[in-house]
XYZ file of N, CA and C in Angstrom:
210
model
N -129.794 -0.689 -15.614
C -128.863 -0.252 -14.596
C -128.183 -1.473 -13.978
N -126.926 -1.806 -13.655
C -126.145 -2.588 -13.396
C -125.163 -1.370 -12.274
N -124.981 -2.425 -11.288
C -123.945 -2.223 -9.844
C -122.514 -2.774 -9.693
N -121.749 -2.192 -9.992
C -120.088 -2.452 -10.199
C -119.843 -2.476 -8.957
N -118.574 -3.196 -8.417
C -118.017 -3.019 -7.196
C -116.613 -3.584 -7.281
N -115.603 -2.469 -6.959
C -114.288 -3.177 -7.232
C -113.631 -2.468 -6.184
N -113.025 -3.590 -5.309
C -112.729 -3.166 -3.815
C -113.477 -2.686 -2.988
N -113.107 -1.875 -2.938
C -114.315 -0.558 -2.262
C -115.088 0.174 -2.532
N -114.745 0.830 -3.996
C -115.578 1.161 -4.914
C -116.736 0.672 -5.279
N -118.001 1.549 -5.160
C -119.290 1.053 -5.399
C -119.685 1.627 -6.539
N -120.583 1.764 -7.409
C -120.949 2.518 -8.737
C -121.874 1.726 -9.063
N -122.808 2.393 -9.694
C -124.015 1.932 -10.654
C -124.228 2.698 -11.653
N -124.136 1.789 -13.015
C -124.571 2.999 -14.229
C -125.249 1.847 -14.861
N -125.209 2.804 -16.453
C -125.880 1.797 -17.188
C -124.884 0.746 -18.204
N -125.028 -0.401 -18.566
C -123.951 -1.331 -18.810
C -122.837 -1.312 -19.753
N -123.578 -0.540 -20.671
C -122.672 -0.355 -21.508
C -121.942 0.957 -21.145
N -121.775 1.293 -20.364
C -120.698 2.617 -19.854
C -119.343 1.773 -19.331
N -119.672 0.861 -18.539
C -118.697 -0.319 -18.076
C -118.214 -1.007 -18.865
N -118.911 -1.464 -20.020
C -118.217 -1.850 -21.114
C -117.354 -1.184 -21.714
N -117.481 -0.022 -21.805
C -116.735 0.891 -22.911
C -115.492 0.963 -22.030
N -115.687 1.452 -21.100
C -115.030 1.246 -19.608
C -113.820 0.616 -19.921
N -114.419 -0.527 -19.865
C -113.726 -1.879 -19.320
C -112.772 -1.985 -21.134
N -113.226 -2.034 -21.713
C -112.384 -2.046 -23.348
C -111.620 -0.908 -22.790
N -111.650 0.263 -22.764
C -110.647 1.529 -22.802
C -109.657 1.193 -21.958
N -110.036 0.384 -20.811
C -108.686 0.223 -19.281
C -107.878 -1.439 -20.459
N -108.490 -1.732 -21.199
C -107.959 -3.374 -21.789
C -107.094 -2.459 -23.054
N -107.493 -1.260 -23.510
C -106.767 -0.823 -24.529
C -104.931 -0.027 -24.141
N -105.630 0.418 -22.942
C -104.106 1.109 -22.685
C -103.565 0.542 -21.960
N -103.740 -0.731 -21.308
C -103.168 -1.644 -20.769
C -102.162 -2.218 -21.475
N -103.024 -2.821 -22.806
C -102.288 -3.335 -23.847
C -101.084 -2.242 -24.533
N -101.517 -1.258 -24.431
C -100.099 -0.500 -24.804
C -99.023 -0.276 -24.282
N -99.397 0.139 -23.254
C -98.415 0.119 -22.209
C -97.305 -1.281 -21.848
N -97.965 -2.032 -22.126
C -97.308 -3.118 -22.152
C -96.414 -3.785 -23.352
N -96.706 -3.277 -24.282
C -96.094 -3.560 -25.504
C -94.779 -2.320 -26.015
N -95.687 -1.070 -25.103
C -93.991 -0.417 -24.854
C -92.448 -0.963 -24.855
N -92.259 -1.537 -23.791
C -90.926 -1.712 -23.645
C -90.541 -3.035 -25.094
N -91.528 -3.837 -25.439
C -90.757 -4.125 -26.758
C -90.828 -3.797 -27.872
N -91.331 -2.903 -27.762
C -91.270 -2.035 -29.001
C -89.883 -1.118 -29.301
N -89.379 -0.326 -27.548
C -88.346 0.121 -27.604
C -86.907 -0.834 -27.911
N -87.132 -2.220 -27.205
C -85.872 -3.193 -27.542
C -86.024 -3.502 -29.219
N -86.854 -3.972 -29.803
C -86.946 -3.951 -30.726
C -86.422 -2.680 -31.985
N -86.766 -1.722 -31.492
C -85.938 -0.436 -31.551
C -84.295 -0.396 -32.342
N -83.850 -0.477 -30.401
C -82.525 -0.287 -30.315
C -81.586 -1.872 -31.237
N -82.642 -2.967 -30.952
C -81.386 -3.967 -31.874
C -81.632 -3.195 -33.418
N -82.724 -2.877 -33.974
C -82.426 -2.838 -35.419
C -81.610 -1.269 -35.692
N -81.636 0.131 -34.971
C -80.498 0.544 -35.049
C -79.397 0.379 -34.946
N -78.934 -0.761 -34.023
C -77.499 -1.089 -33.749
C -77.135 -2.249 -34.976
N -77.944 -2.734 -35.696
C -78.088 -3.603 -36.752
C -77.565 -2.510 -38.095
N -78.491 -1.674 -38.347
C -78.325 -0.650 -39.196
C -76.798 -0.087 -39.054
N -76.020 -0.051 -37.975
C -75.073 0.559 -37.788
C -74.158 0.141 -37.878
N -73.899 -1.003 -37.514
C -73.105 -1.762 -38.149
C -72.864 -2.126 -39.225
N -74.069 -2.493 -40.153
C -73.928 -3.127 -41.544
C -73.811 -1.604 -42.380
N -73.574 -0.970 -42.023
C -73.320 0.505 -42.378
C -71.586 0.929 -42.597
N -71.514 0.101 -40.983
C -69.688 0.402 -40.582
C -69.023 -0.602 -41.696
N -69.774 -1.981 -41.518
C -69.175 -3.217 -42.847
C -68.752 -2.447 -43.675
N -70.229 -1.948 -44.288
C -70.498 -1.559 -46.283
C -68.822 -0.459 -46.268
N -68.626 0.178 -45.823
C -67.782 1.608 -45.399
C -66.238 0.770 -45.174
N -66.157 -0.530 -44.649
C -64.773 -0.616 -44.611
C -64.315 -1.340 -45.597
N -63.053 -1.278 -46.318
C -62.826 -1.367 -47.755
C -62.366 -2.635 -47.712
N -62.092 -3.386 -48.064
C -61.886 -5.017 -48.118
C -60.507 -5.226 -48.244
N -60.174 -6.599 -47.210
C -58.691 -6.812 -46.847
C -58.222 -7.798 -47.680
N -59.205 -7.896 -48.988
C -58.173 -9.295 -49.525
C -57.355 -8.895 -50.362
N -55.763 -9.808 -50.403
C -54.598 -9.775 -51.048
C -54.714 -10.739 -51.613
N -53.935 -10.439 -52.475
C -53.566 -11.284 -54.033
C -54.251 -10.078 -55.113
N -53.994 -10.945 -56.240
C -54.112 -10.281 -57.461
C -55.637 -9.373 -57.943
N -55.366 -8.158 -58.882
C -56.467 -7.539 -58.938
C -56.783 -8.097 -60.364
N -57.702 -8.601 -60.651
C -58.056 -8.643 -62.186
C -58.766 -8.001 -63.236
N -58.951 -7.163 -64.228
C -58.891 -6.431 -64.750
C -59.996 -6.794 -65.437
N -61.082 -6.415 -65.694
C -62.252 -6.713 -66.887
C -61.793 -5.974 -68.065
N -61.338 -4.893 -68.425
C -61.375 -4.134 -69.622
C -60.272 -4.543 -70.379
């Protein structure tokens, strides 16, 4: 049995409950936090995709001569 105390909060269990605890609050911490670059990361490679999309799609401006393989 081990005695936690955080702020005001008093608790006593057994240790490895706090452990598991303590990993689960370190796990969604970590997600939560990796949220928002996950979403920027996101939005540049759609706007990446979209463009090199608009490129491929616009037909090419060069003048001069066409040359003929056949």
């Amino acid at each position: 049995m081990v005695q936690a105390t955080f702020f005001w909060l008093c608790c006593s269990g057994i240790d490895w409950i706090f452990m598991l605890l303590a990993l689960g609050v370190g796990v969604v911490l970590g997600i939560l936090l990796m949220v928002p670059s996950l979403i920027g990361h996101s939005l540049t490679a759609m706007q990446s995709r979209r463009k090199i999309a608009q490129l491929e799609y616009k037909p090419s401006r060069k003048k001069g001569k066409q040359i003929n393989v056949f």
